[in-house]
């Protein structure tokens, strides 16, 4: 089996589990590719088996069967950009904080790897959002798993985001910004702005204003076959565009449109993990002074 690994620095507590992961992969005679920066970090903190080679962005992952993302949810979002249209299944190992997407804790790595090799898992397809701009600003990596955001920059003044759905005028949002979220991203930035939680298989986007001036403006759910376009104005000539964890400053007058990407992200889910159980555990649903065990009521 050929496996790729991307990751971020981890705590000393996680190190023994990750060393065991690398040793286990070597024992199983797996061919392992590790992203260059993470490979250098591993060399400094662990003992690397001989079955490991390094790769960098742009190198082909064509024959890779699985990608392991070691870090937090941000690491998994970055991993999706490496996989792209290849749709290689991604297993998220959580050495970060919340771990809403990366759901495998370090102490469960051995069990997860065994399930991976035995085929005891399911694949969840997650829709991606695509951003087209003129001029191009995201260096060709213009898709994301969570959300696209338009935000004010370097000023306390609000911005106005004129929004259109399939060319038809929707609204002019007077706000600090605007978010277009996928179902996966509905538990992220959009949720903190009052947006609804959507199940991963829902074929929709959420349009959610950030701190709107008009308090009767609420998040809106639209079908993800729609094309949503924007015009921005404000006192400043610069605005911030954000696609998951990647942000760029743009000038007023840029043309922006978002739509659903033609390919999906494939996330590996083990039998004991699903979206509903993650909602309960990560958002503390069901926890109550009358229900200390966290049993749904």
mmCIF file of C-alpha atoms in Angstrom:
data_model
loop_
_atom_site.group_PDB
_atom_site.id
_atom_site.type_symbol
_atom_site.label_atom_id
_atom_site.label_comp_id
_atom_site.label_asym_id
_atom_site.label_seq_id
_atom_site.Cartn_x
_atom_site.Cartn_y
_atom_site.Cartn_z
ATOM 1 C CA UNK A 1 0.000 0.000 0.000
ATOM 2 C CA UNK A 2 1.147 3.549 -0.767
ATOM 3 C CA UNK A 3 0.286 6.186 1.849
ATOM 4 C CA UNK A 4 1.001 9.918 1.946
ATOM 5 C CA UNK A 5 1.311 11.889 5.200
ATOM 6 C CA UNK A 6 0.915 15.611 5.815
ATOM 7 C CA UNK A 7 1.124 17.187 9.234
ATOM 8 C CA UNK A 8 1.984 19.977 11.626
ATOM 9 C CA UNK A 9 4.185 20.053 14.766
ATOM 10 C CA UNK A 10 2.776 17.980 17.611
ATOM 11 C CA UNK A 11 3.091 17.732 21.382
ATOM 12 C CA UNK A 12 5.528 15.476 23.229
ATOM 13 C CA UNK A 13 2.546 13.448 24.441
ATOM 14 C CA UNK A 14 1.605 12.556 20.855
ATOM 15 C CA UNK A 15 5.150 11.601 19.795
ATOM 16 C CA UNK A 16 5.094 7.931 20.990
ATOM 17 C CA UNK A 17 1.842 7.284 19.127
ATOM 18 C CA UNK A 18 3.199 8.764 15.905
ATOM 19 C CA UNK A 19 6.441 6.800 16.242
ATOM 20 C CA UNK A 20 4.320 3.671 16.603
ATOM 21 C CA UNK A 21 2.372 4.702 13.485
ATOM 22 C CA UNK A 22 5.532 4.974 11.377
ATOM 23 C CA UNK A 23 6.869 1.682 12.734
ATOM 24 C CA UNK A 24 3.548 -0.033 12.045
ATOM 25 C CA UNK A 25 3.535 1.195 8.445
ATOM 26 C CA UNK A 26 7.094 -0.077 7.995
ATOM 27 C CA UNK A 27 6.129 -3.486 9.438
ATOM 28 C CA UNK A 28 3.255 -3.654 6.961
ATOM 29 C CA UNK A 29 5.737 -2.856 4.142
ATOM 30 C CA UNK A 30 3.794 0.229 3.123
ATOM 31 C CA UNK A 31 5.430 2.818 0.883
ATOM 32 C CA UNK A 32 5.179 6.130 2.742
ATOM 33 C CA UNK A 33 5.441 9.642 1.282
ATOM 34 C CA UNK A 34 5.762 12.533 3.756
ATOM 35 C CA UNK A 35 5.388 16.217 2.858
ATOM 36 C CA UNK A 36 8.834 17.851 2.909
ATOM 37 C CA UNK A 37 8.408 20.298 5.798
ATOM 38 C CA UNK A 38 6.730 17.702 7.985
ATOM 39 C CA UNK A 39 9.387 15.166 6.989
ATOM 40 C CA UNK A 40 12.114 17.507 8.258
ATOM 41 C CA UNK A 41 10.201 17.979 11.516
ATOM 42 C CA UNK A 42 9.792 14.217 11.963
ATOM 43 C CA UNK A 43 13.520 13.675 11.467
ATOM 44 C CA UNK A 44 14.195 16.026 14.375
ATOM 45 C CA UNK A 45 11.722 14.401 16.778
ATOM 46 C CA UNK A 46 11.306 10.748 15.747
ATOM 47 C CA UNK A 47 13.263 7.886 14.248
ATOM 48 C CA UNK A 48 12.216 7.496 10.621
ATOM 49 C CA UNK A 49 12.072 3.986 9.132
ATOM 50 C CA UNK A 50 13.649 3.358 5.759
ATOM 51 C CA UNK A 51 10.373 3.154 3.855
ATOM 52 C CA UNK A 52 9.840 6.942 3.882
ATOM 53 C CA UNK A 53 10.480 9.421 1.075
ATOM 54 C CA UNK A 54 9.609 13.131 0.951
ATOM 55 C CA UNK A 55 7.342 14.966 -1.470
ATOM 56 C CA UNK A 56 6.252 18.557 -1.984
ATOM 57 C CA UNK A 57 3.284 20.365 -3.475
ATOM 58 C CA UNK A 58 3.094 19.693 -7.185
ATOM 59 C CA UNK A 59 4.532 16.167 -6.963
ATOM 60 C CA UNK A 60 2.191 13.485 -8.237
ATOM 61 C CA UNK A 61 0.116 11.519 -5.709
ATOM 62 C CA UNK A 62 -1.518 9.496 -8.469
ATOM 63 C CA UNK A 63 -0.814 6.023 -7.009
ATOM 64 C CA UNK A 64 -1.468 6.891 -3.353
ATOM 65 C CA UNK A 65 -4.303 4.883 -1.749
ATOM 66 C CA UNK A 66 -4.736 6.972 1.421
ATOM 67 C CA UNK A 67 -3.559 10.294 2.840
ATOM 68 C CA UNK A 68 -3.057 10.740 6.584
ATOM 69 C CA UNK A 69 -3.547 14.261 7.927
ATOM 70 C CA UNK A 70 -1.779 14.690 11.287
ATOM 71 C CA UNK A 71 -2.727 17.881 13.123
ATOM 72 C CA UNK A 72 -5.990 19.743 13.593
ATOM 73 C CA UNK A 73 -8.852 20.673 11.310
ATOM 74 C CA UNK A 74 -6.711 23.339 9.630
ATOM 75 C CA UNK A 75 -4.204 20.658 8.627
ATOM 76 C CA UNK A 76 -6.969 18.597 7.070
ATOM 77 C CA UNK A 77 -8.231 21.630 5.132
ATOM 78 C CA UNK A 78 -4.711 22.089 3.765
ATOM 79 C CA UNK A 79 -4.481 18.375 2.959
ATOM 80 C CA UNK A 80 -7.570 18.665 0.750
ATOM 81 C CA UNK A 81 -5.682 21.170 -1.445
ATOM 82 C CA UNK A 82 -2.873 18.643 -1.984
ATOM 83 C CA UNK A 83 -5.304 15.880 -2.984
ATOM 84 C CA UNK A 84 -7.553 17.988 -5.212
ATOM 85 C CA UNK A 85 -9.325 16.205 -8.039
ATOM 86 C CA UNK A 86 -7.563 12.886 -7.296
ATOM 87 C CA UNK A 87 -10.179 12.360 -4.540
ATOM 88 C CA UNK A 88 -7.797 10.189 -2.485
ATOM 89 C CA UNK A 89 -9.431 9.195 0.843
ATOM 90 C CA UNK A 90 -8.138 11.282 3.771
ATOM 91 C CA UNK A 91 -7.904 10.063 7.368
ATOM 92 C CA UNK A 92 -7.654 12.880 9.913
ATOM 93 C CA UNK A 93 -5.552 12.215 13.033
ATOM 94 C CA UNK A 94 -6.182 14.898 15.649
ATOM 95 C CA UNK A 95 -3.110 16.256 17.426
ATOM 96 C CA UNK A 96 -4.655 19.727 17.548
ATOM 97 C CA UNK A 97 -7.518 21.086 19.636
ATOM 98 C CA UNK A 98 -11.139 20.674 18.549
ATOM 99 C CA UNK A 99 -10.783 17.989 15.908
ATOM 100 C CA UNK A 100 -14.164 18.298 14.224
ATOM 101 C CA UNK A 101 -12.853 16.947 10.912
ATOM 102 C CA UNK A 102 -9.758 15.166 12.211
ATOM 103 C CA UNK A 103 -11.552 12.768 14.532
ATOM 104 C CA UNK A 104 -8.940 10.109 15.370
ATOM 105 C CA UNK A 105 -7.198 10.793 18.677
ATOM 106 C CA UNK A 106 -3.526 9.694 19.004
ATOM 107 C CA UNK A 107 -4.325 6.822 21.370
ATOM 108 C CA UNK A 108 -6.618 5.339 18.698
ATOM 109 C CA UNK A 109 -4.085 5.503 15.846
ATOM 110 C CA UNK A 110 -3.177 1.804 16.011
ATOM 111 C CA UNK A 111 -6.834 0.788 15.908
ATOM 112 C CA UNK A 112 -7.524 3.206 13.048
ATOM 113 C CA UNK A 113 -4.576 1.939 10.981
ATOM 114 C CA UNK A 114 -5.677 -1.657 11.469
ATOM 115 C CA UNK A 115 -9.189 -0.751 10.307
ATOM 116 C CA UNK A 116 -7.712 1.020 7.277
ATOM 117 C CA UNK A 117 -5.761 -2.035 6.139
ATOM 118 C CA UNK A 118 -8.698 -4.376 6.796
ATOM 119 C CA UNK A 119 -11.164 -2.147 4.968
ATOM 120 C CA UNK A 120 -13.315 -1.555 8.049
ATOM 121 C CA UNK A 121 -14.279 2.017 7.233
ATOM 122 C CA UNK A 122 -16.640 4.112 5.151
ATOM 123 C CA UNK A 123 -15.970 7.052 2.842
ATOM 124 C CA UNK A 124 -17.870 10.290 3.324
ATOM 125 C CA UNK A 125 -18.004 12.505 0.246
ATOM 126 C CA UNK A 126 -17.866 16.180 1.160
ATOM 127 C CA UNK A 127 -18.704 18.882 -1.385
ATOM 128 C CA UNK A 128 -16.185 21.648 -2.068
ATOM 129 C CA UNK A 129 -16.680 25.306 -2.922
ATOM 130 C CA UNK A 130 -14.940 26.784 -5.974
ATOM 131 C CA UNK A 131 -14.042 30.480 -6.262
ATOM 132 C CA UNK A 132 -13.479 32.137 -9.649
ATOM 133 C CA UNK A 133 -12.000 35.635 -9.633
ATOM 134 C CA UNK A 134 -10.785 38.062 -12.245
ATOM 135 C CA UNK A 135 -7.890 38.516 -11.765
ATOM 136 C CA UNK A 136 -6.936 35.129 -10.275
ATOM 137 C CA UNK A 137 -5.861 35.461 -6.626
ATOM 138 C CA UNK A 138 -5.590 31.952 -5.173
ATOM 139 C CA UNK A 139 -2.728 30.722 -7.383
ATOM 140 C CA UNK A 140 -4.821 28.032 -9.031
ATOM 141 C CA UNK A 141 -5.834 26.396 -5.740
ATOM 142 C CA UNK A 142 -9.260 28.004 -5.840
ATOM 143 C CA UNK A 143 -11.323 25.402 -3.978
ATOM 144 C CA UNK A 144 -11.985 24.763 -0.299
ATOM 145 C CA UNK A 145 -13.801 22.410 2.012
ATOM 146 C CA UNK A 146 -15.260 24.852 4.550
ATOM 147 C CA UNK A 147 -16.087 28.307 3.289
ATOM 148 C CA UNK A 148 -15.332 31.387 1.230
ATOM 149 C CA UNK A 149 -15.385 34.759 3.004
ATOM 150 C CA UNK A 150 -15.335 38.421 1.984
ATOM 151 C CA UNK A 151 -14.174 40.606 4.866
ATOM 152 C CA UNK A 152 -13.349 44.243 5.591
ATOM 153 C CA UNK A 153 -9.681 45.146 6.140
ATOM 154 C CA UNK A 154 -7.793 47.835 8.074
ATOM 155 C CA UNK A 155 -10.836 49.952 8.845
ATOM 156 C CA UNK A 156 -13.703 50.089 11.284
ATOM 157 C CA UNK A 157 -16.143 50.984 8.501
ATOM 158 C CA UNK A 158 -18.523 48.379 7.169
ATOM 159 C CA UNK A 159 -18.433 47.149 3.602
ATOM 160 C CA UNK A 160 -21.298 46.597 1.191
ATOM 161 C CA UNK A 161 -21.433 43.242 -0.607
ATOM 162 C CA UNK A 162 -23.897 43.245 -3.513
ATOM 163 C CA UNK A 163 -24.889 39.617 -3.991
ATOM 164 C CA UNK A 164 -26.452 37.840 -6.977
ATOM 165 C CA UNK A 165 -27.735 34.289 -7.424
ATOM 166 C CA UNK A 166 -27.530 33.008 -11.019
ATOM 167 C CA UNK A 167 -27.355 36.617 -12.140
ATOM 168 C CA UNK A 168 -30.460 37.696 -10.213
ATOM 169 C CA UNK A 169 -29.989 40.362 -7.556
ATOM 170 C CA UNK A 170 -30.388 39.001 -4.003
ATOM 171 C CA UNK A 171 -29.344 41.702 -1.530
ATOM 172 C CA UNK A 172 -26.768 44.309 -0.608
ATOM 173 C CA UNK A 173 -25.248 43.235 2.690
ATOM 174 C CA UNK A 174 -24.049 46.109 4.912
ATOM 175 C CA UNK A 175 -21.762 44.190 7.235
ATOM 176 C CA UNK A 176 -18.220 43.390 8.313
ATOM 177 C CA UNK A 177 -18.248 40.669 5.689
ATOM 178 C CA UNK A 178 -20.059 37.766 4.097
ATOM 179 C CA UNK A 179 -19.525 33.999 4.264
ATOM 180 C CA UNK A 180 -20.557 31.326 1.779
ATOM 181 C CA UNK A 181 -20.294 27.983 3.541
ATOM 182 C CA UNK A 182 -20.459 24.358 2.445
ATOM 183 C CA UNK A 183 -22.300 21.798 4.610
ATOM 184 C CA UNK A 184 -18.920 20.834 6.109
ATOM 185 C CA UNK A 185 -18.179 24.482 6.909
ATOM 186 C CA UNK A 186 -21.594 24.970 8.515
ATOM 187 C CA UNK A 187 -20.039 23.947 11.859
ATOM 188 C CA UNK A 188 -17.241 26.523 11.512
ATOM 189 C CA UNK A 189 -17.170 30.268 10.861
ATOM 190 C CA UNK A 190 -20.749 30.244 9.548
ATOM 191 C CA UNK A 191 -22.013 28.708 12.802
ATOM 192 C CA UNK A 192 -20.460 31.515 14.855
ATOM 193 C CA UNK A 193 -22.353 34.016 12.668
ATOM 194 C CA UNK A 194 -25.701 32.393 13.401
ATOM 195 C CA UNK A 195 -25.837 30.025 10.452
ATOM 196 C CA UNK A 196 -27.549 26.614 10.634
ATOM 197 C CA UNK A 197 -25.816 23.254 10.961
ATOM 198 C CA UNK A 198 -26.249 21.158 7.808
ATOM 199 C CA UNK A 199 -25.672 17.437 7.396
ATOM 200 C CA UNK A 200 -22.679 16.663 5.131
ATOM 201 C CA UNK A 201 -24.833 15.124 2.378
ATOM 202 C CA UNK A 202 -26.940 18.288 2.053
ATOM 203 C CA UNK A 203 -26.568 19.835 -1.414
ATOM 204 C CA UNK A 204 -26.661 23.471 -0.317
ATOM 205 C CA UNK A 205 -24.624 26.555 0.509
ATOM 206 C CA UNK A 206 -25.224 28.924 3.425
ATOM 207 C CA UNK A 207 -24.868 32.667 2.814
ATOM 208 C CA UNK A 208 -24.223 34.260 6.221
ATOM 209 C CA UNK A 209 -23.442 37.952 6.876
ATOM 210 C CA UNK A 210 -20.750 38.819 9.422
ATOM 211 C CA UNK A 211 -22.058 41.393 11.933
ATOM 212 C CA UNK A 212 -24.740 42.840 9.611
ATOM 213 C CA UNK A 213 -25.969 46.401 10.193
ATOM 214 C CA UNK A 214 -29.545 45.390 9.344
ATOM 215 C CA UNK A 215 -30.545 43.035 12.149
ATOM 216 C CA UNK A 216 -33.407 41.516 10.167
ATOM 217 C CA UNK A 217 -30.932 40.052 7.659
ATOM 218 C CA UNK A 218 -30.429 36.365 8.415
ATOM 219 C CA UNK A 219 -28.395 33.492 6.920
ATOM 220 C CA UNK A 220 -29.865 32.055 3.739
ATOM 221 C CA UNK A 221 -29.683 28.485 2.398
ATOM 222 C CA UNK A 222 -29.353 28.194 -1.381
ATOM 223 C CA UNK A 223 -28.922 25.144 -3.662
ATOM 224 C CA UNK A 224 -25.289 24.421 -4.454
ATOM 225 C CA UNK A 225 -25.974 24.201 -8.189
ATOM 226 C CA UNK A 226 -26.364 27.990 -8.042
ATOM 227 C CA UNK A 227 -23.648 30.433 -9.066
ATOM 228 C CA UNK A 228 -23.285 33.203 -6.481
ATOM 229 C CA UNK A 229 -21.520 36.386 -7.594
ATOM 230 C CA UNK A 230 -20.477 39.521 -5.722
ATOM 231 C CA UNK A 231 -19.592 43.177 -6.102
ATOM 232 C CA UNK A 232 -17.866 44.910 -3.172
ATOM 233 C CA UNK A 233 -17.719 48.541 -2.168
ATOM 234 C CA UNK A 234 -16.640 50.475 0.891
ATOM 235 C CA UNK A 235 -14.560 53.391 2.122
ATOM 236 C CA UNK A 236 -11.390 51.327 1.784
ATOM 237 C CA UNK A 237 -10.052 50.266 -1.611
ATOM 238 C CA UNK A 238 -8.795 46.940 -0.211
ATOM 239 C CA UNK A 239 -10.731 43.923 0.997
ATOM 240 C CA UNK A 240 -9.868 40.478 2.274
ATOM 241 C CA UNK A 241 -10.856 37.257 0.518
ATOM 242 C CA UNK A 242 -10.492 34.048 2.501
ATOM 243 C CA UNK A 243 -10.814 30.467 1.265
ATOM 244 C CA UNK A 244 -10.611 28.129 4.244
ATOM 245 C CA UNK A 245 -7.291 29.087 5.872
ATOM 246 C CA UNK A 246 -5.875 31.008 2.876
ATOM 247 C CA UNK A 247 -6.362 34.780 2.745
ATOM 248 C CA UNK A 248 -5.447 37.406 0.164
ATOM 249 C CA UNK A 249 -5.922 41.170 -0.062
ATOM 250 C CA UNK A 250 -7.690 42.366 -3.201
ATOM 251 C CA UNK A 251 -8.626 45.708 -4.730
ATOM 252 C CA UNK A 252 -12.148 47.001 -5.220
ATOM 253 C CA UNK A 253 -13.571 46.111 -8.614
ATOM 254 C CA UNK A 254 -12.458 42.469 -8.579
ATOM 255 C CA UNK A 255 -15.011 40.085 -10.098
ATOM 256 C CA UNK A 256 -15.950 37.162 -7.837
ATOM 257 C CA UNK A 257 -18.208 34.141 -8.310
ATOM 258 C CA UNK A 258 -18.542 30.925 -6.314
ATOM 259 C CA UNK A 259 -20.037 27.578 -7.233
ATOM 260 C CA UNK A 260 -19.764 23.925 -6.265
ATOM 261 C CA UNK A 261 -16.527 22.287 -7.361
ATOM 262 C CA UNK A 262 -16.802 19.416 -9.849
ATOM 263 C CA UNK A 263 -14.994 16.975 -7.515
ATOM 264 C CA UNK A 264 -15.395 16.139 -3.819
ATOM 265 C CA UNK A 265 -13.226 15.522 -0.775
ATOM 266 C CA UNK A 266 -13.310 11.910 0.449
ATOM 267 C CA UNK A 267 -12.974 11.555 4.225
ATOM 268 C CA UNK A 268 -12.333 8.204 5.890
ATOM 269 C CA UNK A 269 -14.725 7.481 8.751
ATOM 270 C CA UNK A 270 -14.339 4.497 11.047
ATOM 271 C CA UNK A 271 -17.335 2.534 12.220
ATOM 272 C CA UNK A 272 -17.521 4.231 15.628
ATOM 273 C CA UNK A 273 -17.390 7.771 14.193
ATOM 274 C CA UNK A 274 -20.096 9.610 12.273
ATOM 275 C CA UNK A 275 -21.254 13.197 11.864
ATOM 276 C CA UNK A 276 -23.993 12.959 14.489
ATOM 277 C CA UNK A 277 -21.691 11.490 17.136
ATOM 278 C CA UNK A 278 -19.152 14.211 16.331
ATOM 279 C CA UNK A 279 -21.826 16.892 16.809
ATOM 280 C CA UNK A 280 -22.642 15.521 20.254
ATOM 281 C CA UNK A 281 -19.040 15.147 21.386
ATOM 282 C CA UNK A 282 -17.470 18.306 19.909
ATOM 283 C CA UNK A 283 -20.380 20.736 20.433
ATOM 284 C CA UNK A 284 -21.387 19.184 23.770
ATOM 285 C CA UNK A 285 -24.914 18.476 22.604
ATOM 286 C CA UNK A 286 -26.883 16.656 25.289
ATOM 287 C CA UNK A 287 -24.688 17.931 28.112
ATOM 288 C CA UNK A 288 -26.838 19.451 30.859
ATOM 289 C CA UNK A 289 -26.768 19.775 34.631
ATOM 290 C CA UNK A 290 -29.718 17.411 34.622
ATOM 291 C CA UNK A 291 -27.906 15.073 32.252
ATOM 292 C CA UNK A 292 -24.257 14.934 33.429
ATOM 293 C CA UNK A 293 -23.438 11.746 31.565
ATOM 294 C CA UNK A 294 -24.141 13.412 28.247
ATOM 295 C CA UNK A 295 -26.812 10.874 27.299
ATOM 296 C CA UNK A 296 -29.151 12.385 24.662
ATOM 297 C CA UNK A 297 -32.498 13.337 26.161
#
